[in-house]
Tab-separated table of C-alpha atoms in Angstrom:
chain	number	residue	atom	x	y	z
A	19	UNK	CA	47.124	-52.516	51.497
A	20	UNK	CA	47.147	-49.239	53.850
A	21	UNK	CA	50.975	-49.401	53.747
A	22	UNK	CA	51.035	-49.572	49.927
A	23	UNK	CA	48.704	-46.488	49.798
A	24	UNK	CA	50.897	-44.400	52.051
A	25	UNK	CA	53.826	-45.408	49.951
A	26	UNK	CA	52.215	-44.115	46.793
A	27	UNK	CA	51.208	-40.784	48.524
A	28	UNK	CA	54.805	-40.136	49.641
A	29	UNK	CA	56.080	-40.906	46.175
A	30	UNK	CA	53.647	-38.401	44.641
A	31	UNK	CA	54.581	-35.789	47.224
A	32	UNK	CA	58.272	-36.249	46.643
A	33	UNK	CA	57.806	-35.771	42.945
A	34	UNK	CA	55.747	-32.612	43.327
A	35	UNK	CA	58.498	-31.080	45.630
A	36	UNK	CA	61.096	-31.905	42.803
A	37	UNK	CA	59.010	-30.040	40.237
A	38	UNK	CA	58.532	-27.178	42.535
A	39	UNK	CA	62.292	-26.839	43.050
A	40	UNK	CA	62.983	-27.063	39.226
A	41	UNK	CA	60.554	-24.321	38.553
A	42	UNK	CA	62.078	-21.970	41.052
A	43	UNK	CA	65.649	-22.835	39.982
A	44	UNK	CA	64.703	-21.836	36.354
A	45	UNK	CA	64.084	-18.149	37.438
A	46	UNK	CA	67.333	-16.372	38.191
A	47	UNK	CA	67.666	-14.755	41.552
A	48	UNK	CA	66.227	-11.428	41.861
A	49	UNK	CA	64.227	-11.650	38.576
A	50	UNK	CA	60.894	-9.805	38.445
A	51	UNK	CA	57.768	-12.049	38.308
A	52	UNK	CA	56.268	-12.505	34.938
A	53	UNK	CA	54.488	-9.309	33.505
A	54	UNK	CA	50.669	-9.361	33.048
A	55	UNK	CA	49.499	-10.803	29.598
A	56	UNK	CA	48.944	-8.324	26.853
A	57	UNK	CA	45.232	-7.825	25.825
A	58	UNK	CA	44.156	-10.084	23.004
A	59	UNK	CA	44.318	-8.659	19.513
A	60	UNK	CA	41.708	-6.439	18.652
A	61	UNK	CA	40.772	-5.390	22.296
A	62	UNK	CA	42.011	-1.848	22.880
A	63	UNK	CA	44.213	-1.242	26.141
A	64	UNK	CA	42.747	0.906	28.836
A	65	UNK	CA	43.662	4.480	28.761
A	66	UNK	CA	43.182	7.460	31.142
A	67	UNK	CA	40.294	9.631	30.400
A	68	UNK	CA	41.021	13.131	29.489
A	69	UNK	CA	38.875	15.966	28.715
A	70	UNK	CA	40.777	16.559	25.481
A	71	UNK	CA	40.191	13.020	24.091
A	72	UNK	CA	36.591	12.549	25.006
A	73	UNK	CA	34.008	13.771	22.666
A	74	UNK	CA	31.856	16.586	24.287
A	75	UNK	CA	28.203	17.010	23.618
A	76	UNK	CA	27.247	20.334	21.886
A	77	UNK	CA	25.877	21.978	24.921
A	78	UNK	CA	29.031	21.172	27.063
A	79	UNK	CA	31.406	24.145	27.790
A	80	UNK	CA	34.415	23.966	30.159
A	81	UNK	CA	34.280	27.636	31.406
A	82	UNK	CA	36.656	29.880	33.346
A	83	UNK	CA	35.644	31.760	36.425
A	84	UNK	CA	37.049	35.151	35.315
A	85	UNK	CA	38.106	37.117	32.307
A	86	UNK	CA	38.180	40.736	31.006
A	87	UNK	CA	37.903	42.041	27.591
A	88	UNK	CA	36.600	44.755	25.190
A	89	UNK	CA	35.048	45.204	21.851
A	90	UNK	CA	37.408	47.686	20.185
A	91	UNK	CA	35.917	48.123	16.818
A	92	UNK	CA	32.760	47.094	14.808
A	93	UNK	CA	31.533	47.282	11.349
A	94	UNK	CA	27.845	47.634	10.267
A	95	UNK	CA	26.757	47.164	6.718
A	96	UNK	CA	24.162	45.382	4.502
A	97	UNK	CA	24.568	42.055	2.667
A	98	UNK	CA	23.346	41.275	-1.053
A	99	UNK	CA	19.785	40.968	0.188
A	100	UNK	CA	19.835	44.215	1.946
A	101	UNK	CA	19.843	42.723	5.444
A	102	UNK	CA	22.016	44.287	8.202
A	103	UNK	CA	25.564	42.771	8.840
A	104	UNK	CA	27.794	43.294	11.658
A	105	UNK	CA	31.412	42.525	12.444
A	106	UNK	CA	33.061	42.944	15.961
A	107	UNK	CA	36.688	42.983	16.913
A	108	UNK	CA	38.382	42.922	20.240
A	109	UNK	CA	40.119	40.905	22.880
A	110	UNK	CA	39.416	38.881	25.804
A	111	UNK	CA	41.928	37.720	28.595
A	112	UNK	CA	41.299	35.111	31.455
A	113	UNK	CA	42.118	36.372	34.841
A	114	UNK	CA	45.425	35.067	36.426
A	115	UNK	CA	44.568	31.666	38.240
A	116	UNK	CA	41.424	31.144	36.303
A	117	UNK	CA	42.862	27.894	34.829
A	118	UNK	CA	42.212	28.738	31.150
A	119	UNK	CA	44.248	25.754	30.160
A	120	UNK	CA	41.245	23.614	31.341
A	121	UNK	CA	38.771	25.667	29.376
A	122	UNK	CA	37.294	25.113	25.931
A	123	UNK	CA	37.505	28.725	25.270
A	124	UNK	CA	35.018	31.685	24.972
A	125	UNK	CA	31.718	32.352	23.188
A	126	UNK	CA	29.581	35.124	21.731
A	127	UNK	CA	26.136	35.433	23.285
A	128	UNK	CA	23.232	37.110	21.383
A	129	UNK	CA	20.453	38.548	23.591
A	130	UNK	CA	16.854	38.611	22.286
A	131	UNK	CA	13.979	40.049	24.238
A	132	UNK	CA	13.578	37.748	27.177
A	133	UNK	CA	16.305	35.181	26.228
A	134	UNK	CA	19.799	34.707	25.128
A	135	UNK	CA	21.567	32.226	22.694
A	136	UNK	CA	25.147	31.137	23.064
A	137	UNK	CA	27.119	30.879	19.590
A	138	UNK	CA	27.375	27.364	18.217
A	139	UNK	CA	31.279	27.551	18.181
A	140	UNK	CA	33.406	27.899	21.272
A	141	UNK	CA	36.537	29.825	20.339
A	142	UNK	CA	39.842	28.650	22.155
A	143	UNK	CA	42.111	30.893	23.993
A	144	UNK	CA	45.211	31.203	22.090
A	145	UNK	CA	48.003	31.500	24.768
A	146	UNK	CA	46.486	32.028	28.213
A	147	UNK	CA	46.888	34.135	30.268
A	148	UNK	CA	47.909	36.393	27.422
A	149	UNK	CA	44.905	38.203	25.669
A	150	UNK	CA	43.152	36.430	22.716
A	151	UNK	CA	42.139	38.689	19.788
A	152	UNK	CA	38.888	38.071	17.988
A	153	UNK	CA	37.393	39.172	14.723
A	154	UNK	CA	33.625	37.888	14.260
A	155	UNK	CA	31.087	38.280	11.719
A	156	UNK	CA	27.839	38.125	13.684
A	157	UNK	CA	25.120	35.864	12.292
A	158	UNK	CA	21.752	37.474	11.667
A	159	UNK	CA	22.271	40.626	13.933
A	160	UNK	CA	18.759	42.062	13.250
A	161	UNK	CA	17.240	38.831	14.401
A	162	UNK	CA	16.758	35.408	13.121
A	163	UNK	CA	12.812	35.393	12.668
A	164	UNK	CA	12.315	33.092	15.617
A	165	UNK	CA	13.523	35.040	18.835
A	166	UNK	CA	12.976	38.504	17.782
A	167	UNK	CA	15.511	41.265	17.385
A	168	UNK	CA	18.963	41.134	18.683
A	169	UNK	CA	19.060	43.557	21.619
A	170	UNK	CA	22.752	43.110	22.783
A	171	UNK	CA	25.921	40.964	22.199
A	172	UNK	CA	28.494	39.995	24.658
A	173	UNK	CA	31.867	38.212	24.482
A	174	UNK	CA	31.493	35.833	27.274
A	175	UNK	CA	33.752	33.470	29.221
A	176	UNK	CA	30.863	31.572	30.804
A	177	UNK	CA	27.053	31.492	30.574
A	178	UNK	CA	26.724	34.255	33.102
A	179	UNK	CA	30.255	35.668	32.791
A	180	UNK	CA	30.301	38.475	30.279
A	181	UNK	CA	33.770	40.172	29.375
A	182	UNK	CA	32.563	42.882	26.928
A	183	UNK	CA	29.012	43.718	25.679
A	184	UNK	CA	27.503	46.053	23.094
A	185	UNK	CA	23.859	47.060	22.696
A	186	UNK	CA	22.071	46.887	19.237
A	187	UNK	CA	19.403	49.348	18.233
A	188	UNK	CA	17.797	50.270	14.864
A	189	UNK	CA	18.061	53.718	13.595
A	190	UNK	CA	15.676	55.734	11.693
A	191	UNK	CA	16.842	54.456	8.427
A	192	UNK	CA	16.831	50.749	9.443
A	193	UNK	CA	20.731	50.469	10.015
A	194	UNK	CA	22.135	49.052	13.251
A	195	UNK	CA	23.305	51.373	15.871
A	196	UNK	CA	25.939	49.706	18.087
A	197	UNK	CA	27.044	51.132	21.364
A	198	UNK	CA	28.979	49.745	24.342
A	199	UNK	CA	26.955	48.664	27.369
A	200	UNK	CA	28.032	47.422	30.865
A	201	UNK	CA	28.108	43.670	31.530
A	202	UNK	CA	25.063	44.077	33.754
A	203	UNK	CA	22.872	45.842	31.336
A	204	UNK	CA	19.203	44.719	31.832
A	205	UNK	CA	19.103	43.442	28.299
A	206	UNK	CA	21.728	40.743	29.117
A	207	UNK	CA	20.165	39.636	32.456
A	208	UNK	CA	18.147	36.773	30.975
A	209	UNK	CA	18.348	32.886	30.685
A	210	UNK	CA	20.749	31.632	28.088
A	211	UNK	CA	20.313	28.781	25.672
A	212	UNK	CA	22.684	27.057	23.262
A	213	UNK	CA	22.316	27.313	19.418
A	214	UNK	CA	22.031	23.980	17.765
A	215	UNK	CA	25.343	22.892	16.610
A	216	UNK	CA	24.191	22.104	13.108
A	217	UNK	CA	22.219	25.376	12.620
A	218	UNK	CA	24.870	26.662	10.461
A	219	UNK	CA	24.400	29.816	7.937
A	220	UNK	CA	25.275	28.196	4.564
A	221	UNK	CA	26.723	31.664	3.522
A	222	UNK	CA	28.716	32.180	6.666
A	223	UNK	CA	30.143	29.000	8.106
A	224	UNK	CA	32.445	30.967	10.404
A	225	UNK	CA	29.721	33.257	11.785
A	226	UNK	CA	29.057	33.333	15.435
């Protein structure tokens, strides 16, 4: 009986070696091993995560470390309700080596007594490191009824990086008086918040 068992084991081993030899012979010499299986239908393949493809929360802002700029012109007026209006024009230019291609862009910050508010929109740099021009209508330049009057505005490359600033005052007749102020003017040295992304003026969807 023991001899019969050893005979069957030997036969099974020989058959396994034959099958293994057939499998090796079936693959040509030098052929690559089989590729990994494709994911099942309906399962997306894994992809690298890039900042340009990942949704960003409203408060996120990829900033640059340095930029220069200027407010070169402004227009003051009144709307149909008699409220002050303001339009500013100028340019901003990231510094060489500031990696502007990794930034979302620049913003306008309004400064109220004791606090500041970043614009709801981030404006992209068009062709860094070349200057990017801007022409913005400023929403509620006299104040929004919540934070108080706007005392200054800055075109900013980061929350504490200001490329160009103007101060806002009210003249004797109630019109806005706009003057250039330095980036370290006391009116802009306050904590900055972010305007809610949905708080859009229905009459000026492109306002900052």
